[in-house]
Amino acid sequence: NVNLLFKLYCLAVMTLVAAAYTVALRYTRTSDGELYFSTTAVCITEVIKLLLSVGILARETGNLGRFKASLRENVLGSPKELMKLSVPSLVYAVQNNMAFLALSNLDAAVYQVTYQLKIPCTALCTVLMLNRTLSKLQWISVFMLCGGVTLVQWKPAQATKVVVEQNPLLGFGAIAIAVLCSGFAGVYFEKVLKSSDTSLWVRNIQMYLSGIVVTLVGVYLSDGAEIKEKGFFFGYTYYVWFVILLASVGGLYTSIVVKYTDNIMKGFSAAAAIVLSTIASVMLFGLQITLTFALGTLLVCVSIYLYGLPRQDTTSIQQGETDSKERVIGV
């Protein structure tokens, strides 16, 4: 089945990009010297994603005239659609900045596992915003996930080779905000994508245009004075640019996965990314895995697998109530 293979391919690429992004970002945070401005990195990521989406749309239309007409009709001539897509842009901007803050105060593996709290948050948003229902097993897996994350936070793993001043309380607070933003923005964007036949790349362009404006505001509110003094690209290295590229590619693949599967399916890639980033952290940073941490990670992976087991069609937006004969639990 070509369609199934395509979905699996997208999920596999998204998994590898997520793991590499986490490890690479952690490395930039432990390099010698002053740190770059994370707010500018988020802004540049939006610009790259916009340019990539424009290029893909141009190739998709196959004709310069149709390409210009598409931009004129769906971007320049649709201020309401731009406003609609500015909502996830704003929320994603907050999420990305909180993720940078969290990762600078948490170990890579702890960050990756804790960030899976976005799964129950996404589940709740899916039920409330898309009129879907979840099976008993899916809800059990949600609580199992919370238990796994609790074990991870109860006794975090310690890094032995790299010593960085961190504030775990600040890190967990930032990741909590990022989780809430991730759940809402992901489901909102899925609803917009699947509520019309508008091209995925047109929707991406609409969202990234708004995202650039939002992140530029964040840049100068957070680091405006320092940027004027030191420059927009202060502290950038090849590793920083590599992280930005990974974030850009990951963002595009995330939109593809949401379009052709759903936010729940992203849980599969999240489980694999946990394993990969943990292994990489052990090899690169001398991370010591405790029994509690290992059990929590295992519980998280199992819960994500159970949550993603096919119980119903979740790839299209349901209108109204589902069949009353189905044994499901609604919220």
Short mmCIF file of C-alpha atoms in Angstrom, two decimals:
data_model
loop_
_atom_site.label_atom_id
_atom_site.label_comp_id
_atom_site.label_asym_id
_atom_site.label_seq_id
_atom_site.Cartn_x
_atom_site.Cartn_y
_atom_site.Cartn_z
CA ASN A 1 0.00 0.00 0.00
CA VAL A 2 1.73 3.15 -1.26
CA ASN A 3 -0.32 5.43 1.01
CA LEU A 4 0.63 3.42 4.11
CA LEU A 5 4.31 3.35 3.11
CA PHE A 6 4.25 7.11 2.64
CA LYS A 7 2.78 7.62 6.11
CA LEU A 8 5.36 5.29 7.66
CA TYR A 9 8.14 7.10 5.79
CA CYS A 10 6.97 10.48 7.10
CA LEU A 11 6.76 9.15 10.66
CA ALA A 12 10.24 7.59 10.40
CA VAL A 13 11.82 10.80 9.11
CA MET A 14 10.02 12.82 11.78
CA THR A 15 11.37 10.45 14.45
CA LEU A 16 14.98 10.73 13.29
CA VAL A 17 14.75 14.51 12.95
CA ALA A 18 13.21 14.88 16.44
CA ALA A 19 15.95 12.79 18.05
CA ALA A 20 18.75 14.54 16.18
CA TYR A 21 17.24 17.95 16.96
CA THR A 22 17.12 17.25 20.69
CA VAL A 23 20.71 16.04 20.87
CA ALA A 24 22.07 18.78 18.59
CA LEU A 25 20.26 21.52 20.49
CA ARG A 26 21.61 20.18 23.76
CA TYR A 27 25.14 20.31 22.33
CA THR A 28 24.84 23.98 21.40
CA ARG A 29 23.79 24.65 24.99
CA THR A 30 26.96 23.06 26.41
CA SER A 31 29.55 24.57 24.05
CA ASP A 32 32.15 26.99 25.35
CA GLY A 33 31.52 30.67 25.05
CA GLU A 34 28.41 32.79 25.25
CA LEU A 35 25.11 31.36 24.04
CA TYR A 36 23.30 32.54 20.92
CA PHE A 37 19.88 34.18 21.13
CA SER A 38 17.32 31.39 20.99
CA THR A 39 14.56 33.82 19.99
CA THR A 40 16.38 34.70 16.77
CA ALA A 41 16.84 31.00 16.02
CA VAL A 42 13.08 30.48 16.26
CA CYS A 43 12.51 33.41 13.89
CA ILE A 44 15.03 32.13 11.35
CA THR A 45 13.42 28.69 11.53
CA GLU A 46 10.09 30.24 10.52
CA VAL A 47 11.74 32.01 7.59
CA ILE A 48 13.37 28.80 6.34
CA LYS A 49 10.10 26.87 6.64
CA LEU A 50 8.35 29.62 4.67
CA LEU A 51 10.96 29.51 1.89
CA LEU A 52 10.80 25.71 1.72
CA SER A 53 6.98 25.79 1.57
CA VAL A 54 7.04 28.41 -1.21
CA GLY A 55 9.48 26.28 -3.19
CA ILE A 56 7.39 23.12 -2.76
CA LEU A 57 4.19 24.98 -3.72
CA ALA A 58 5.91 26.31 -6.85
CA ARG A 59 6.90 22.79 -7.83
CA GLU A 60 3.43 21.47 -6.98
CA THR A 61 1.66 23.99 -9.24
CA GLY A 62 4.18 23.38 -12.03
CA ASN A 63 3.48 26.68 -13.70
CA LEU A 64 4.62 30.18 -12.78
CA GLY A 65 1.26 31.69 -13.67
CA ARG A 66 -0.71 29.22 -11.53
CA PHE A 67 1.82 29.67 -8.72
CA LYS A 68 1.34 33.45 -8.70
CA ALA A 69 -2.44 33.06 -8.93
CA SER A 70 -2.41 30.67 -5.97
CA LEU A 71 -0.40 33.08 -3.82
CA ARG A 72 -2.59 36.01 -4.89
CA GLU A 73 -5.83 34.17 -4.11
CA ASN A 74 -4.90 32.29 -0.95
CA VAL A 75 -2.34 34.59 0.68
CA LEU A 76 -2.58 38.19 -0.47
CA GLY A 77 -6.32 38.03 -1.10
CA SER A 78 -7.31 36.13 2.05
CA PRO A 79 -6.69 38.27 5.14
CA LYS A 80 -9.25 36.22 7.11
CA GLU A 81 -7.33 33.02 6.42
CA LEU A 82 -4.10 34.70 7.45
CA MET A 83 -5.72 35.77 10.72
CA LYS A 84 -7.02 32.23 11.24
CA LEU A 85 -3.54 30.76 10.86
CA SER A 86 -2.00 33.46 13.07
CA VAL A 87 -3.50 31.67 16.09
CA PRO A 88 -1.30 28.56 15.88
CA SER A 89 1.61 30.78 14.82
CA LEU A 90 1.37 32.71 18.08
CA VAL A 91 0.94 29.56 20.14
CA TYR A 92 3.79 27.76 18.38
CA ALA A 93 6.06 30.76 18.93
CA VAL A 94 5.40 30.55 22.67
CA GLN A 95 5.89 26.76 22.58
CA ASN A 96 9.22 26.94 20.74
CA ASN A 97 10.65 29.55 23.08
CA MET A 98 9.51 27.57 26.11
CA ALA A 99 11.10 24.45 24.63
CA PHE A 100 14.44 26.25 24.26
CA LEU A 101 14.19 27.45 27.86
CA ALA A 102 13.24 24.00 29.13
CA LEU A 103 16.04 22.21 27.33
CA SER A 104 18.62 24.65 28.67
CA ASN A 105 17.55 23.66 32.20
CA LEU A 106 16.92 19.92 31.74
CA ASP A 107 18.96 16.96 30.50
CA ALA A 108 18.13 15.89 26.94
CA ALA A 109 16.55 12.55 27.89
CA VAL A 110 14.54 14.06 30.77
CA TYR A 111 13.32 16.79 28.44
CA GLN A 112 12.28 14.32 25.74
CA VAL A 113 10.36 12.06 28.11
CA THR A 114 8.69 14.87 30.06
CA TYR A 115 7.65 16.53 26.83
CA GLN A 116 5.42 13.51 26.16
CA LEU A 117 2.85 15.09 28.47
CA LYS A 118 1.72 16.71 25.22
CA ILE A 119 0.04 13.35 24.40
CA PRO A 120 -2.73 13.55 27.07
CA CYS A 121 -3.03 17.27 26.39
CA THR A 122 -3.47 16.57 22.69
CA ALA A 123 -5.98 13.81 23.50
CA LEU A 124 -8.10 16.21 25.52
CA CYS A 125 -7.95 18.88 22.81
CA THR A 126 -8.85 16.29 20.18
CA VAL A 127 -11.95 15.25 22.07
CA LEU A 128 -13.05 18.81 22.82
CA MET A 129 -12.22 20.46 19.49
CA LEU A 130 -12.75 17.71 16.89
CA ASN A 131 -15.75 15.86 18.35
CA ARG A 132 -13.85 12.60 18.61
CA THR A 133 -13.94 9.90 21.25
CA LEU A 134 -11.24 7.69 22.75
CA SER A 135 -11.48 4.03 23.75
CA LYS A 136 -10.96 2.83 27.31
CA LEU A 137 -7.55 1.46 26.37
CA GLN A 138 -6.52 4.81 24.95
CA TRP A 139 -7.53 6.63 28.13
CA ILE A 140 -5.75 4.01 30.26
CA SER A 141 -2.63 4.60 28.20
CA VAL A 142 -2.93 8.33 28.89
CA PHE A 143 -2.81 7.75 32.65
CA MET A 144 -0.02 5.20 32.16
CA LEU A 145 1.90 7.89 30.33
CA CYS A 146 1.46 10.30 33.23
CA GLY A 147 2.78 7.64 35.59
CA GLY A 148 5.86 7.13 33.44
CA VAL A 149 6.56 10.85 33.28
CA THR A 150 6.15 11.06 37.08
CA LEU A 151 8.80 8.35 37.53
CA VAL A 152 11.16 10.25 35.27
CA GLN A 153 10.69 13.48 37.23
CA TRP A 154 10.91 11.72 40.60
CA LYS A 155 14.58 10.92 40.18
CA PRO A 156 16.04 12.54 37.06
CA ALA A 157 19.12 11.11 35.40
CA GLN A 158 22.39 12.91 36.06
CA ALA A 159 24.90 14.01 33.43
CA THR A 160 28.49 13.19 34.39
CA LYS A 161 30.67 14.51 31.58
CA VAL A 162 29.14 17.93 31.06
CA VAL A 163 28.38 20.21 33.98
CA VAL A 164 25.93 23.03 33.21
CA GLU A 165 24.18 25.33 35.66
CA GLN A 166 20.51 24.40 35.44
CA ASN A 167 17.25 25.28 37.15
CA PRO A 168 15.03 22.15 36.99
CA LEU A 169 12.01 23.98 38.44
CA LEU A 170 12.22 26.61 35.71
CA GLY A 171 12.74 23.87 33.14
CA PHE A 172 9.65 21.91 34.17
CA GLY A 173 7.58 25.10 34.33
CA ALA A 174 8.64 26.04 30.81
CA ILE A 175 7.93 22.57 29.48
CA ALA A 176 4.45 22.63 31.06
CA ILE A 177 3.61 25.74 29.06
CA ALA A 178 5.12 24.17 25.94
CA VAL A 179 2.97 21.06 26.42
CA LEU A 180 -0.25 23.06 26.67
CA CYS A 181 0.68 25.07 23.60
CA SER A 182 1.59 21.92 21.66
CA GLY A 183 -1.74 20.21 22.36
CA PHE A 184 -3.90 23.18 21.44
CA ALA A 185 -1.93 24.39 18.41
CA GLY A 186 -1.54 20.91 16.93
CA VAL A 187 -5.24 20.09 17.08
CA TYR A 188 -6.23 23.59 15.91
CA PHE A 189 -3.94 23.30 12.87
CA GLU A 190 -5.27 19.81 12.11
CA LYS A 191 -8.82 21.14 12.18
CA VAL A 192 -7.94 23.95 9.77
CA LEU A 193 -6.09 21.59 7.41
CA LYS A 194 -8.89 19.05 7.21
CA SER A 195 -11.80 21.48 7.09
CA SER A 196 -11.06 22.53 3.49
CA ASP A 197 -9.33 21.36 0.32
CA THR A 198 -6.73 24.13 0.44
CA SER A 199 -3.20 22.90 -0.32
CA LEU A 200 -1.06 21.95 2.67
CA TRP A 201 1.72 24.22 1.43
CA VAL A 202 -0.63 27.17 1.06
CA ARG A 203 -1.70 26.63 4.68
CA ASN A 204 1.96 26.41 5.72
CA ILE A 205 2.75 29.68 3.93
CA GLN A 206 -0.19 31.38 5.64
CA MET A 207 0.94 30.13 9.05
CA TYR A 208 4.65 30.88 8.59
CA LEU A 209 3.99 34.42 7.39
CA SER A 210 2.13 35.05 10.62
CA GLY A 211 4.80 33.16 12.52
CA ILE A 212 7.58 35.41 11.24
CA VAL A 213 5.75 38.51 12.43
CA VAL A 214 5.01 36.96 15.82
CA THR A 215 8.57 35.73 16.38
CA LEU A 216 10.10 39.06 15.31
CA VAL A 217 8.03 40.74 18.00
CA GLY A 218 9.27 38.13 20.49
CA VAL A 219 12.87 38.69 19.43
CA TYR A 220 12.87 42.39 20.19
CA LEU A 221 10.77 42.11 23.33
CA SER A 222 13.08 39.47 24.81
CA ASP A 223 16.53 40.30 23.44
CA GLY A 224 16.13 43.62 21.65
CA ALA A 225 18.75 45.56 23.60
CA GLU A 226 21.35 42.79 23.43
CA ILE A 227 20.75 42.25 19.72
CA LYS A 228 21.28 45.94 18.98
CA GLU A 229 24.57 45.75 20.83
CA LYS A 230 25.90 42.38 19.64
CA GLY A 231 24.05 41.72 16.37
CA PHE A 232 21.20 39.45 15.25
CA PHE A 233 23.47 36.44 14.63
CA PHE A 234 25.62 36.76 17.75
CA GLY A 235 26.89 33.41 19.03
CA TYR A 236 25.88 31.43 15.95
CA THR A 237 28.01 28.42 15.04
CA TYR A 238 27.71 25.63 12.51
CA TYR A 239 25.93 23.58 15.19
CA VAL A 240 23.35 26.31 15.73
CA TRP A 241 22.62 26.45 11.99
CA PHE A 242 22.37 22.65 11.97
CA VAL A 243 19.78 22.79 14.77
CA ILE A 244 17.81 25.43 12.87
CA LEU A 245 17.83 23.28 9.74
CA LEU A 246 16.63 20.25 11.71
CA ALA A 247 13.87 22.30 13.30
CA SER A 248 12.77 23.57 9.87
CA VAL A 249 12.67 20.13 8.28
CA GLY A 250 10.96 18.71 11.36
CA GLY A 251 8.29 21.41 11.19
CA LEU A 252 7.48 20.58 7.56
CA TYR A 253 7.29 16.85 8.23
CA THR A 254 5.07 17.50 11.23
CA SER A 255 2.56 19.30 9.00
CA ILE A 256 2.66 16.40 6.52
CA VAL A 257 2.02 13.86 9.28
CA VAL A 258 -0.88 15.91 10.66
CA LYS A 259 -2.40 16.32 7.19
CA TYR A 260 -2.27 12.67 6.15
CA THR A 261 -2.59 10.97 9.55
CA ASP A 262 -3.31 12.94 12.72
CA ASN A 263 -1.82 14.27 15.94
CA ILE A 264 -2.30 10.91 17.68
CA MET A 265 -0.07 9.13 15.15
CA LYS A 266 2.76 11.46 16.11
CA GLY A 267 2.97 9.47 19.34
CA PHE A 268 4.65 6.60 17.51
CA SER A 269 7.55 8.79 16.43
CA ALA A 270 7.74 10.33 19.91
CA ALA A 271 8.35 6.91 21.49
CA ALA A 272 11.18 6.10 19.10
CA ALA A 273 12.69 9.58 19.52
CA ILE A 274 12.88 9.00 23.29
CA VAL A 275 14.94 5.85 22.81
CA LEU A 276 17.25 7.40 20.21
CA SER A 277 17.90 10.61 22.14
CA THR A 278 18.54 8.68 25.36
CA ILE A 279 21.07 6.43 23.65
CA ALA A 280 22.75 9.47 22.10
CA SER A 281 22.85 11.25 25.47
CA VAL A 282 24.56 8.25 27.07
CA MET A 283 27.19 8.18 24.32
CA LEU A 284 27.77 11.93 23.98
CA PHE A 285 27.15 13.35 27.46
CA GLY A 286 27.86 10.40 29.77
CA LEU A 287 24.25 10.30 30.94
CA GLN A 288 23.73 7.83 33.80
CA ILE A 289 20.39 6.03 33.52
CA THR A 290 18.88 5.11 36.89
CA LEU A 291 16.41 2.25 37.37
CA THR A 292 13.58 4.69 38.08
CA PHE A 293 14.37 6.65 34.95
CA ALA A 294 14.55 3.46 32.85
CA LEU A 295 11.21 2.20 34.19
CA GLY A 296 9.59 5.55 33.54
CA THR A 297 10.93 5.63 29.99
CA LEU A 298 9.68 2.10 29.35
CA LEU A 299 6.25 2.97 30.73
CA VAL A 300 6.07 6.04 28.51
CA CYS A 301 7.00 4.05 25.42
CA VAL A 302 4.43 1.33 26.16
CA SER A 303 1.71 3.88 26.84
CA ILE A 304 2.42 5.70 23.58
CA TYR A 305 2.20 2.39 21.72
CA LEU A 306 -1.14 1.49 23.35
CA TYR A 307 -2.48 4.97 22.73
CA GLY A 308 -1.72 4.69 19.04
CA LEU A 309 -3.34 1.27 18.54
CA PRO A 310 -6.07 1.58 15.88
CA ARG A 311 -9.50 1.70 17.54
CA GLN A 312 -11.30 4.08 15.23
CA ASP A 313 -10.76 6.33 12.24
CA THR A 314 -8.94 9.39 13.52
CA THR A 315 -7.59 10.74 10.23
CA SER A 316 -10.66 12.82 9.37
CA ILE A 317 -12.74 15.25 11.37
CA GLN A 318 -15.93 13.68 12.68
CA GLN A 319 -19.16 15.63 12.42
CA GLY A 320 -21.50 15.22 15.38
CA GLU A 321 -21.72 12.16 17.59
CA THR A 322 -20.21 8.77 16.75
CA ASP A 323 -22.20 5.56 16.55
CA SER A 324 -23.77 4.93 19.96
CA LYS A 325 -23.02 1.24 19.65
CA GLU A 326 -19.29 1.78 19.82
CA ARG A 327 -17.82 1.27 23.28
CA VAL A 328 -15.96 4.50 23.75
CA ILE A 329 -15.47 7.07 26.42
CA GLY A 330 -16.20 10.72 25.64
CA VAL A 331 -15.09 13.73 27.54
#
